[in-house]
Short mmCIF file of C-alpha atoms in Angstrom, two decimals:
data_model
loop_
_atom_site.label_atom_id
_atom_site.label_comp_id
_atom_site.label_asym_id
_atom_site.label_seq_id
_atom_site.Cartn_x
_atom_site.Cartn_y
_atom_site.Cartn_z
CA ARG S 30 -1.19 80.63 -51.42
CA ASP S 31 0.72 81.36 -54.62
CA THR S 32 0.89 84.78 -56.24
CA THR S 33 -1.38 83.82 -59.15
CA SER S 34 -4.29 82.79 -56.91
CA LYS S 35 -3.93 85.99 -54.88
CA TYR S 36 -4.14 88.12 -58.00
CA ILE S 37 -7.17 86.13 -59.18
CA ASP S 38 -8.89 87.06 -55.90
CA ALA S 39 -7.94 90.68 -56.49
CA VAL S 40 -9.47 90.60 -59.97
CA ARG S 41 -12.67 89.02 -58.68
CA VAL S 42 -13.22 91.51 -55.87
CA THR S 43 -12.51 94.37 -58.28
CA TRP S 44 -15.15 93.12 -60.72
CA VAL S 45 -17.60 92.94 -57.82
CA SER S 46 -16.68 96.54 -57.11
CA VAL S 47 -17.36 97.48 -60.75
CA LEU S 48 -20.89 96.09 -60.56
CA VAL S 49 -21.59 97.67 -57.17
CA ASN S 50 -20.28 101.08 -58.18
CA LEU S 51 -22.16 101.03 -61.46
CA GLY S 52 -25.42 100.32 -59.67
CA LEU S 53 -24.78 102.82 -56.90
CA ALA S 54 -23.76 105.60 -59.28
CA ALA S 55 -26.89 105.22 -61.39
CA GLY S 56 -29.15 104.80 -58.37
CA LYS S 57 -27.81 107.69 -56.33
CA VAL S 58 -27.74 110.17 -59.21
CA LEU S 59 -31.26 109.22 -60.35
CA VAL S 60 -32.82 109.23 -56.87
CA GLY S 61 -30.86 112.35 -55.93
CA TYR S 62 -32.15 114.17 -59.01
CA LEU S 63 -35.75 113.09 -58.51
CA GLY S 64 -35.55 113.66 -54.76
CA GLN S 65 -33.83 117.06 -55.05
CA SER S 66 -30.77 116.10 -52.98
CA ARG S 67 -27.53 117.78 -54.01
CA ALA S 68 -25.62 115.72 -51.47
CA LEU S 69 -26.83 112.40 -52.93
CA ILE S 70 -26.08 113.49 -56.50
CA ALA S 71 -22.55 114.39 -55.42
CA ASP S 72 -22.25 111.03 -53.71
CA GLY S 73 -23.36 109.37 -56.95
CA LEU S 74 -20.67 111.18 -58.88
CA HIS S 75 -18.18 109.89 -56.34
CA SER S 76 -19.32 106.35 -57.16
CA LEU S 77 -18.56 107.09 -60.82
CA THR S 78 -15.06 108.07 -59.73
CA ASP S 79 -14.84 104.73 -57.92
CA LEU S 80 -15.91 102.98 -61.12
CA SER S 81 -13.08 104.67 -63.02
CA SER S 82 -10.59 103.59 -60.38
CA ASP S 83 -11.86 100.00 -60.58
CA PHE S 84 -11.03 99.85 -64.27
CA ALA S 85 -7.64 101.36 -63.51
CA ILE S 86 -7.07 98.59 -60.96
CA LEU S 87 -7.92 95.90 -63.52
CA VAL S 88 -5.43 97.40 -65.97
CA GLY S 89 -2.85 97.66 -63.19
CA ILE S 90 -3.26 94.01 -62.20
CA ARG S 91 -2.87 92.93 -65.82
CA PHE S 92 0.47 94.67 -66.25
CA ALA S 93 1.81 94.17 -62.72
CA THR S 94 1.79 90.39 -63.20
CA ALA S 95 3.70 90.59 -66.50
CA PRO S 96 7.15 88.91 -66.29
CA PRO S 97 10.41 90.91 -66.53
CA ASP S 98 11.62 91.73 -70.02
CA ALA S 99 14.60 93.45 -71.65
CA GLU S 100 13.27 96.95 -70.95
CA HIS S 101 11.93 96.13 -67.47
CA PRO S 102 14.45 93.69 -65.90
CA HIS S 103 12.93 94.14 -62.41
CA GLY S 104 9.37 93.44 -63.53
CA HIS S 105 6.37 95.74 -63.85
CA PHE S 106 5.25 96.10 -60.25
CA LYS S 107 5.67 99.87 -60.24
CA VAL S 108 2.55 100.10 -62.39
CA THR S 109 0.57 99.49 -59.18
CA SER S 110 2.00 102.68 -57.70
CA LEU S 111 1.20 104.52 -60.92
CA VAL S 112 -2.42 103.36 -60.75
CA SER S 113 -2.61 104.40 -57.09
CA LEU S 114 -1.40 107.84 -58.12
CA PHE S 115 -4.13 107.98 -60.76
CA ILE S 116 -6.81 107.04 -58.23
CA ALA S 117 -5.61 109.68 -55.78
CA THR S 118 -5.72 112.28 -58.54
CA LEU S 119 -9.33 111.33 -59.32
CA ILE S 120 -10.25 111.79 -55.67
CA LEU S 121 -8.68 115.26 -55.59
CA LEU S 122 -10.45 116.31 -58.80
CA PHE S 123 -13.76 115.10 -57.42
CA CYS S 124 -13.19 117.12 -54.25
CA GLY S 125 -12.66 120.31 -56.24
CA VAL S 126 -15.88 119.89 -58.22
CA LEU S 127 -17.85 118.94 -55.13
CA VAL S 128 -16.73 121.92 -53.05
CA ILE S 129 -17.32 124.44 -55.84
CA ASP S 130 -20.81 123.11 -56.61
CA SER S 131 -21.85 122.93 -52.96
CA PHE S 132 -20.51 126.39 -52.14
CA HIS S 133 -22.39 127.83 -55.11
CA ALA S 134 -25.62 126.27 -53.83
CA LEU S 135 -25.06 127.79 -50.40
CA VAL S 136 -24.33 131.35 -51.49
CA SER S 137 -26.99 131.40 -54.21
CA GLY S 138 -29.77 130.14 -51.96
CA GLN S 139 -30.66 127.31 -54.37
CA ALA S 140 -30.64 124.63 -51.69
CA VAL S 141 -33.99 122.86 -51.18
CA ALA S 142 -35.23 120.14 -48.82
CA PRO S 143 -34.66 116.65 -50.32
CA HIS S 144 -37.29 113.88 -50.34
CA TRP S 145 -37.15 110.94 -47.90
CA PRO S 146 -36.21 108.20 -50.46
CA THR S 147 -32.83 109.92 -50.84
CA LEU S 148 -32.13 109.14 -47.17
CA VAL S 149 -32.90 105.45 -47.66
CA VAL S 150 -30.58 105.23 -50.67
CA ALA S 151 -27.76 107.04 -48.86
CA LEU S 152 -27.91 104.71 -45.85
CA GLY S 153 -28.12 101.60 -48.03
CA ALA S 154 -25.14 102.74 -50.10
CA ALA S 155 -23.09 103.36 -46.95
CA GLY S 156 -23.67 99.82 -45.70
CA LEU S 157 -22.87 98.24 -49.05
CA LYS S 158 -19.65 100.20 -49.53
CA GLU S 159 -18.50 99.47 -45.97
CA TRP S 160 -18.88 95.73 -46.69
CA LEU S 161 -16.93 96.15 -49.93
CA PHE S 162 -14.20 98.03 -48.06
CA HIS S 163 -13.63 95.15 -45.61
CA ARG S 164 -13.71 92.54 -48.37
CA THR S 165 -11.27 94.43 -50.60
CA ARG S 166 -8.92 95.22 -47.70
CA ALA S 167 -8.73 91.52 -46.82
CA ILE S 168 -7.72 90.68 -50.39
CA ALA S 169 -5.17 93.51 -50.37
CA ARG S 170 -3.52 92.11 -47.24
CA GLN S 171 -3.36 88.62 -48.73
CA SER S 172 -1.78 89.84 -51.96
CA HIS S 173 0.35 92.56 -50.31
CA SER S 174 -0.87 95.02 -52.94
CA ARG S 175 -0.90 98.74 -52.18
CA MET S 176 -2.97 99.23 -55.33
CA ILE S 177 -5.80 97.03 -54.02
CA LEU S 178 -5.48 98.58 -50.55
CA THR S 179 -5.81 102.03 -52.10
CA ASN S 180 -9.01 100.98 -53.79
CA ALA S 181 -10.28 99.53 -50.49
CA TRP S 182 -9.84 102.90 -48.81
CA HIS S 183 -11.56 104.49 -51.77
CA HIS S 184 -14.58 102.32 -50.88
CA ARG S 185 -14.32 103.53 -47.28
CA THR S 186 -14.34 107.17 -48.38
CA ASP S 187 -17.47 106.46 -50.41
CA ALA S 188 -19.11 104.85 -47.37
CA VAL S 189 -18.23 107.88 -45.27
CA THR S 190 -19.54 110.30 -47.87
CA SER S 191 -22.81 108.36 -47.99
CA ILE S 192 -23.13 108.55 -44.20
CA VAL S 193 -22.42 112.28 -44.16
CA ALA S 194 -24.84 112.76 -47.05
CA ALA S 195 -27.46 110.84 -45.09
CA VAL S 196 -26.95 113.09 -42.06
CA GLY S 197 -27.30 116.21 -44.18
CA ILE S 198 -30.40 114.86 -45.91
CA ALA S 199 -32.01 113.81 -42.62
CA ALA S 200 -31.32 117.21 -41.06
CA SER S 201 -32.67 119.05 -44.11
CA ILE S 202 -35.85 116.97 -44.02
CA GLY S 203 -36.45 116.90 -40.29
CA LEU S 204 -35.43 120.34 -39.04
CA GLY S 205 -37.64 122.45 -41.27
CA PRO S 206 -37.20 125.01 -44.08
CA ALA S 207 -34.61 127.05 -42.19
CA TRP S 208 -32.18 124.12 -42.34
CA VAL S 209 -32.45 123.01 -45.96
CA PHE S 210 -29.00 124.46 -46.59
CA LEU S 211 -27.48 121.52 -44.70
CA ASP S 212 -27.84 119.27 -47.75
CA ALA S 213 -25.50 121.58 -49.68
CA ALA S 214 -23.28 122.24 -46.65
CA VAL S 215 -22.55 118.52 -46.53
CA GLY S 216 -20.86 118.88 -49.92
CA VAL S 217 -18.27 121.24 -48.48
CA LEU S 218 -17.55 118.88 -45.58
CA LEU S 219 -17.22 115.88 -47.89
CA GLY S 220 -14.85 117.77 -50.13
CA GLY S 221 -12.53 118.61 -47.24
CA TYR S 222 -12.46 115.07 -45.90
CA LEU S 223 -11.87 113.47 -49.28
CA ALA S 224 -9.15 115.98 -50.10
CA MET S 225 -7.15 114.92 -47.03
CA GLU S 226 -7.49 111.24 -47.94
CA GLY S 227 -6.56 111.95 -51.55
CA ILE S 228 -3.44 113.86 -50.56
CA LYS S 229 -2.24 110.99 -48.34
CA LEU S 230 -2.79 108.44 -51.09
CA PHE S 231 -1.14 110.70 -53.66
CA PHE S 232 2.07 111.24 -51.69
CA GLY S 233 2.26 107.56 -50.67
CA ALA S 234 2.18 106.47 -54.32
CA ALA S 235 4.59 109.24 -55.34
CA GLN S 236 7.10 108.09 -52.73
CA GLU S 237 7.00 104.57 -54.14
CA LEU S 238 7.52 105.79 -57.69
CA MET S 239 10.51 107.85 -56.52
CA ASP S 240 12.02 104.78 -54.79
CA ALA S 241 11.96 106.43 -51.37
CA ALA S 242 13.92 104.42 -48.82
CA PRO S 243 12.73 103.63 -45.28
CA GLU S 244 14.39 105.15 -42.22
CA GLN S 245 17.98 104.11 -41.54
CA ALA S 246 16.95 102.04 -38.53
CA VAL S 247 14.62 99.98 -40.70
#
């Protein structure tokens, strides 16, 4: 397949991601607020971060396909690494907010047991984002785009956060009043996991921007 058709596929799957993330963000935040689940609200905010990264991907695709010019004789492909760096930064910022908010809920004793609809939404969101991860990763492999692959893994992190949120919600609901803190404790765990993923994505994109060479054997 030619490069143009591959990038068209990338644009299409990213627009699907925009619609999915918009719906998930609104749904999770609303249900999390009404159902008193701090974990689901945090997961909804993560979907908003995904939405921001989707728009960054669309901008990246637009400029990455631009032909070489006098100021950029080798083309504009490095913009994909720049967008990946932006996405990784968003993940790290989200982690900081999530950990601080969750820790505050734990030490202040403000954690409460969430309502059961929050569990249904969390599980449904996890399944939807896992499907989007596999679809986006397939497109990334076809187009050989690290930018699209980065966004695919961003979908996977959202799926994982939804699963962990679901576990925390289920435990808070099913184990009784003494365990309601688990909903907030999930926030700390999610923050740590996402931070590790964000750091890996950040340094991978930074290496590309710095023109890091492979090992001598390669």
